[in-house]
């Protein structure tokens, strides 16, 4: 009896196998190839699982069932089934193409959001299709060939189609890299503006703050949109090379040199940049931070000044095992995935994005990053961050019709042995306090880099630019103005080992451990010890007052 059951079971399996391998199911066989290989990233198991969410599995399974049912004898002439299976085919290919182009997985929650925002997303579909390459159109060519000709009815024809598909898949990254090189070459001719008198009304503002990146570190980075080499020759200083204090300064203009953490009794909860944008210009404000805000008082400040705050803690709960975490933060690509859900009705908006991969131990997702050299690991992490910024720019360009201002900067720099310093916190030389700073208007494709500036004047500069010159008090602190003058006190974090002063086009660093005060140019060159005691006392008073 059991033997007969086995025979019946084997006959059924053989029958199913014969049917599936028949020419009638060539399209189903091709869809299986798409399901297995049509996704971005490296062809590794972890990447495959990431891009094959429950929604993709649902579409694939639904198509297989309707295709098999359609070709059964009793349903072969069903027009309704034919329409249903074509709908599932198109949905599956569109979803796989979306994942490929935007390098994010499609989950049921994203689909729900798309349905709710269908009116706006329908408009975006045109710009989405405009980004397609041959590899994305190929499945529809196969679909057409399957219905119009008999090219896929033979083993040779089907095998040739599969071979062509894999050749296209293999050459697409090379083609994309070549196109990227051409685009980057054109970016090298980008004009840079040094002056700006206003920011147009209702401009969206996205501020990306890199972690531990000095201006000199980013000069050689490649981008499809921004020529980072244009930062050469400019100087933008932060007063203390430490993350929590620096982020606080960016939002308030307060350098907070008198403490090592954000102190609740000194917090400026009323007149800070997010509150100003919200109260004076009706901006929606959000902070996305791939590190934890539960550190040195940040949790007591940022949730009170932004409408919404997402940090590593919340991102981990929402995205679970989809993005890798490390000791200090998490894979910054979570920002791009989260941006897909950002609603269009939040307009205008101020979005503050804090990244973490360039923080020690310098985390990289896309490849092995086990170099014994910390500098090499940092460069690899920065390269991945600059690619992420390009992807963010692409998403913002396609998603929002209104002008968007992208601000790129850093919380502080990083030392790799310069002046005997390592990491950050304990040096006031430029590798730690001279950070990148630029404005990039996405729609106008315009780049603005001030000759000189500081995070203590960032809030005042934004107020001046948004008030269209009505606020004359802040004009003197507007670093895109010819009248701008910088006087900045600097200090190492949690230590008195160095004090600094930037004043009248010169930079001064006092080495407290040896009692020597150096005068130098803004690029740290031309260094001389000040021996005139009167001048030294005057400068020290300015540093410590």
Short mmCIF file of C-alpha atoms in Angstrom, two decimals, residues 154-375:
data_model
loop_
_atom_site.label_atom_id
_atom_site.label_comp_id
_atom_site.label_asym_id
_atom_site.label_seq_id
_atom_site.Cartn_x
_atom_site.Cartn_y
_atom_site.Cartn_z
CA UNK A 154 12.40 26.24 -27.93
CA UNK A 155 15.21 25.25 -25.61
CA UNK A 156 17.76 27.16 -27.69
CA UNK A 157 15.65 30.33 -27.77
CA UNK A 158 15.01 30.26 -24.04
CA UNK A 159 18.65 29.50 -23.22
CA UNK A 160 19.78 32.37 -25.42
CA UNK A 161 17.36 34.76 -23.70
CA UNK A 162 18.70 33.73 -20.27
CA UNK A 163 22.29 34.17 -21.48
CA UNK A 164 21.52 37.66 -22.81
CA UNK A 165 19.87 38.56 -19.51
CA UNK A 166 22.93 37.55 -17.48
CA UNK A 167 25.23 39.44 -19.86
CA UNK A 168 23.12 42.57 -19.32
CA UNK A 169 23.13 42.06 -15.54
CA UNK A 170 26.90 41.64 -15.60
CA UNK A 171 27.56 44.74 -17.74
CA UNK A 172 25.02 47.05 -16.02
CA UNK A 173 27.25 47.92 -13.01
CA UNK A 174 30.15 48.61 -15.40
CA UNK A 175 27.92 50.83 -17.53
CA UNK A 176 26.63 52.63 -14.43
CA UNK A 177 30.20 53.18 -13.20
CA UNK A 178 31.20 54.60 -16.61
CA UNK A 179 28.20 56.93 -16.59
CA UNK A 180 29.08 57.92 -13.03
CA UNK A 181 32.66 58.72 -14.07
CA UNK A 182 31.38 60.93 -16.90
CA UNK A 183 28.98 62.68 -14.54
CA UNK A 184 31.71 63.16 -11.96
CA UNK A 185 33.98 64.58 -14.68
CA UNK A 186 31.33 67.17 -15.52
CA UNK A 187 30.93 67.98 -11.81
CA UNK A 188 34.62 68.92 -11.77
CA UNK A 189 33.67 72.01 -13.81
CA UNK A 190 31.05 73.03 -11.26
CA UNK A 191 30.93 76.73 -10.38
CA UNK A 192 31.18 77.65 -6.73
CA UNK A 193 29.51 80.73 -5.23
CA UNK A 194 30.93 82.49 -2.17
CA UNK A 195 28.07 84.88 -1.41
CA UNK A 196 24.37 84.32 -0.77
CA UNK A 197 21.81 86.91 0.31
CA UNK A 198 18.69 84.80 0.91
CA UNK A 199 17.10 81.36 0.87
CA UNK A 200 13.85 81.30 -1.16
CA UNK A 201 10.64 80.97 0.83
CA UNK A 202 9.40 77.42 1.55
CA UNK A 203 12.70 75.83 0.54
CA UNK A 204 13.06 72.39 2.12
CA UNK A 205 16.26 72.11 4.17
CA UNK A 206 18.20 68.88 4.67
CA UNK A 207 21.31 69.08 6.84
CA UNK A 208 23.69 66.10 6.71
CA UNK A 209 26.26 66.02 9.51
CA UNK A 210 29.08 63.55 8.96
CA UNK A 211 30.80 62.04 11.97
CA UNK A 212 34.49 62.81 12.51
CA UNK A 213 35.31 64.15 9.02
CA UNK A 214 37.64 67.11 8.57
CA UNK A 215 37.54 69.32 5.50
CA UNK A 216 40.81 67.88 4.20
CA UNK A 217 39.41 64.32 4.40
CA UNK A 218 36.58 65.00 1.97
CA UNK A 219 38.43 66.96 -0.72
CA UNK A 220 39.21 63.90 -2.88
CA UNK A 221 35.82 62.22 -2.54
CA UNK A 222 33.90 61.61 -5.78
CA UNK A 223 30.27 62.58 -6.28
CA UNK A 224 27.77 62.69 -9.11
CA UNK A 225 26.46 66.06 -7.92
CA UNK A 226 29.02 67.93 -5.82
CA UNK A 227 32.65 68.81 -6.49
CA UNK A 228 34.08 68.45 -3.00
CA UNK A 229 37.44 69.81 -4.17
CA UNK A 230 35.77 73.25 -4.22
CA UNK A 231 36.10 73.19 -0.42
CA UNK A 232 39.83 73.67 -0.88
CA UNK A 233 40.92 77.09 0.37
CA UNK A 234 37.87 77.69 2.57
CA UNK A 235 37.88 77.32 6.36
CA UNK A 236 34.93 76.43 8.55
CA UNK A 237 35.66 75.98 12.25
CA UNK A 238 33.89 74.33 15.18
CA UNK A 239 34.79 75.44 18.73
CA UNK A 240 35.13 72.02 20.40
CA UNK A 241 35.94 68.70 18.68
CA UNK A 242 33.32 66.59 20.43
CA UNK A 243 30.02 65.26 19.06
CA UNK A 244 27.34 66.17 21.61
CA UNK A 245 28.71 69.67 22.22
CA UNK A 246 29.18 70.27 18.50
CA UNK A 247 25.62 69.22 17.59
CA UNK A 248 24.30 71.51 20.32
CA UNK A 249 26.37 74.39 18.91
CA UNK A 250 25.06 73.82 15.38
CA UNK A 251 21.49 74.23 16.58
CA UNK A 252 21.97 77.08 19.08
CA UNK A 253 25.17 78.98 18.30
CA UNK A 254 26.33 78.40 21.88
CA UNK A 255 29.88 76.91 21.96
CA UNK A 256 29.39 75.65 25.53
CA UNK A 257 33.11 75.65 26.29
CA UNK A 258 32.50 75.69 30.04
CA UNK A 259 31.21 72.11 30.29
CA UNK A 260 31.83 68.64 28.91
CA UNK A 261 28.18 67.77 28.26
CA UNK A 262 24.90 69.49 27.41
CA UNK A 263 23.70 70.77 30.76
CA UNK A 264 19.94 70.94 31.27
CA UNK A 265 20.04 74.26 33.14
CA UNK A 266 21.84 75.94 30.21
CA UNK A 267 19.80 74.45 27.35
CA UNK A 268 18.40 76.93 24.86
CA UNK A 269 14.94 75.42 24.34
CA UNK A 270 13.37 78.58 22.93
CA UNK A 271 15.59 80.29 20.40
CA UNK A 272 17.31 77.53 18.48
CA UNK A 273 17.21 76.77 14.77
CA UNK A 274 14.45 74.09 14.73
CA UNK A 275 12.18 76.21 16.96
CA UNK A 276 12.84 79.29 14.83
CA UNK A 277 12.02 77.43 11.61
CA UNK A 278 8.86 76.00 13.16
CA UNK A 279 7.56 79.20 14.77
CA UNK A 280 8.59 81.78 12.18
CA UNK A 281 8.34 79.83 8.92
CA UNK A 282 6.01 76.88 9.76
CA UNK A 283 8.63 74.23 9.03
CA UNK A 284 8.14 70.61 10.07
CA UNK A 285 11.34 69.56 11.83
CA UNK A 286 12.80 66.07 12.23
CA UNK A 287 16.10 64.66 13.43
CA UNK A 288 17.40 61.30 12.14
CA UNK A 289 20.52 60.14 13.94
CA UNK A 290 22.15 56.74 13.45
CA UNK A 291 23.87 56.98 16.84
CA UNK A 292 22.05 57.03 20.15
CA UNK A 293 20.89 60.34 21.61
CA UNK A 294 21.04 58.82 25.11
CA UNK A 295 24.45 60.28 25.62
CA UNK A 296 25.74 63.35 27.49
CA UNK A 297 22.35 65.01 27.83
CA UNK A 298 21.32 64.91 24.16
CA UNK A 299 18.12 63.04 25.06
CA UNK A 300 17.11 66.00 27.24
CA UNK A 301 17.56 68.51 24.42
CA UNK A 302 16.87 67.30 20.89
CA UNK A 303 13.41 65.72 21.47
CA UNK A 304 12.31 69.08 22.93
CA UNK A 305 13.32 71.18 19.92
CA UNK A 306 12.38 68.85 17.01
CA UNK A 307 8.87 67.70 16.10
CA UNK A 308 10.22 64.15 15.82
CA UNK A 309 13.50 62.42 16.65
CA UNK A 310 14.67 59.06 15.30
CA UNK A 311 17.92 57.70 16.70
CA UNK A 312 19.71 54.33 16.63
CA UNK A 313 17.34 52.98 19.31
CA UNK A 314 14.21 53.65 17.23
CA UNK A 315 15.80 52.64 13.92
CA UNK A 316 16.79 49.27 15.40
CA UNK A 317 13.24 48.62 16.57
CA UNK A 318 11.72 49.59 13.20
CA UNK A 319 14.22 47.91 10.90
CA UNK A 320 15.28 45.07 13.18
CA UNK A 321 17.88 42.88 11.42
CA UNK A 322 17.80 44.70 8.09
CA UNK A 323 20.76 46.95 8.90
CA UNK A 324 23.96 46.09 10.72
CA UNK A 325 24.83 47.86 13.96
CA UNK A 326 28.25 48.36 15.46
CA UNK A 327 29.62 49.59 18.79
CA UNK A 328 28.84 53.26 18.19
CA UNK A 329 26.06 53.39 15.63
CA UNK A 330 24.56 51.53 12.70
CA UNK A 331 24.65 51.20 8.92
CA UNK A 332 23.88 54.71 7.67
CA UNK A 333 21.94 53.27 4.71
CA UNK A 334 18.97 53.01 7.07
CA UNK A 335 18.55 56.74 6.38
CA UNK A 336 17.88 56.11 2.69
CA UNK A 337 15.32 53.41 3.45
CA UNK A 338 13.62 55.64 6.01
CA UNK A 339 13.53 58.50 3.50
CA UNK A 340 11.24 56.38 1.26
CA UNK A 341 8.53 56.72 3.92
CA UNK A 342 8.96 60.46 4.43
CA UNK A 343 5.59 61.98 3.46
CA UNK A 344 5.33 64.72 0.87
CA UNK A 345 2.81 66.65 2.93
CA UNK A 346 5.51 67.62 5.44
CA UNK A 347 6.25 70.82 3.58
CA UNK A 348 8.33 72.83 4.06
CA UNK A 349 10.57 70.68 6.24
CA UNK A 350 13.90 70.82 8.03
CA UNK A 351 15.51 67.40 8.23
CA UNK A 352 18.66 67.01 10.34
CA UNK A 353 20.55 63.81 9.47
CA UNK A 354 23.43 62.67 11.68
CA UNK A 355 25.59 59.82 10.31
CA UNK A 356 27.84 57.47 12.26
CA UNK A 357 29.91 55.14 10.06
CA UNK A 358 33.00 57.40 10.02
CA UNK A 359 33.18 57.23 13.81
CA UNK A 360 35.79 54.84 15.20
CA UNK A 361 35.96 51.86 14.51
CA UNK A 362 35.06 53.19 11.00
CA UNK A 363 32.35 50.85 9.81
CA UNK A 364 31.81 49.84 6.16
CA UNK A 365 28.97 47.67 4.84
CA UNK A 366 29.82 47.07 1.20
CA UNK A 367 33.18 45.36 1.55
CA UNK A 368 35.71 44.00 4.00
CA UNK A 369 37.18 46.78 6.11
CA UNK A 370 39.76 45.02 8.26
CA UNK A 371 42.79 47.11 7.32
CA UNK A 372 45.15 47.64 10.25
CA UNK A 373 45.33 51.29 9.18
CA UNK A 374 42.69 53.40 10.89
CA UNK A 375 43.08 56.03 8.18
#
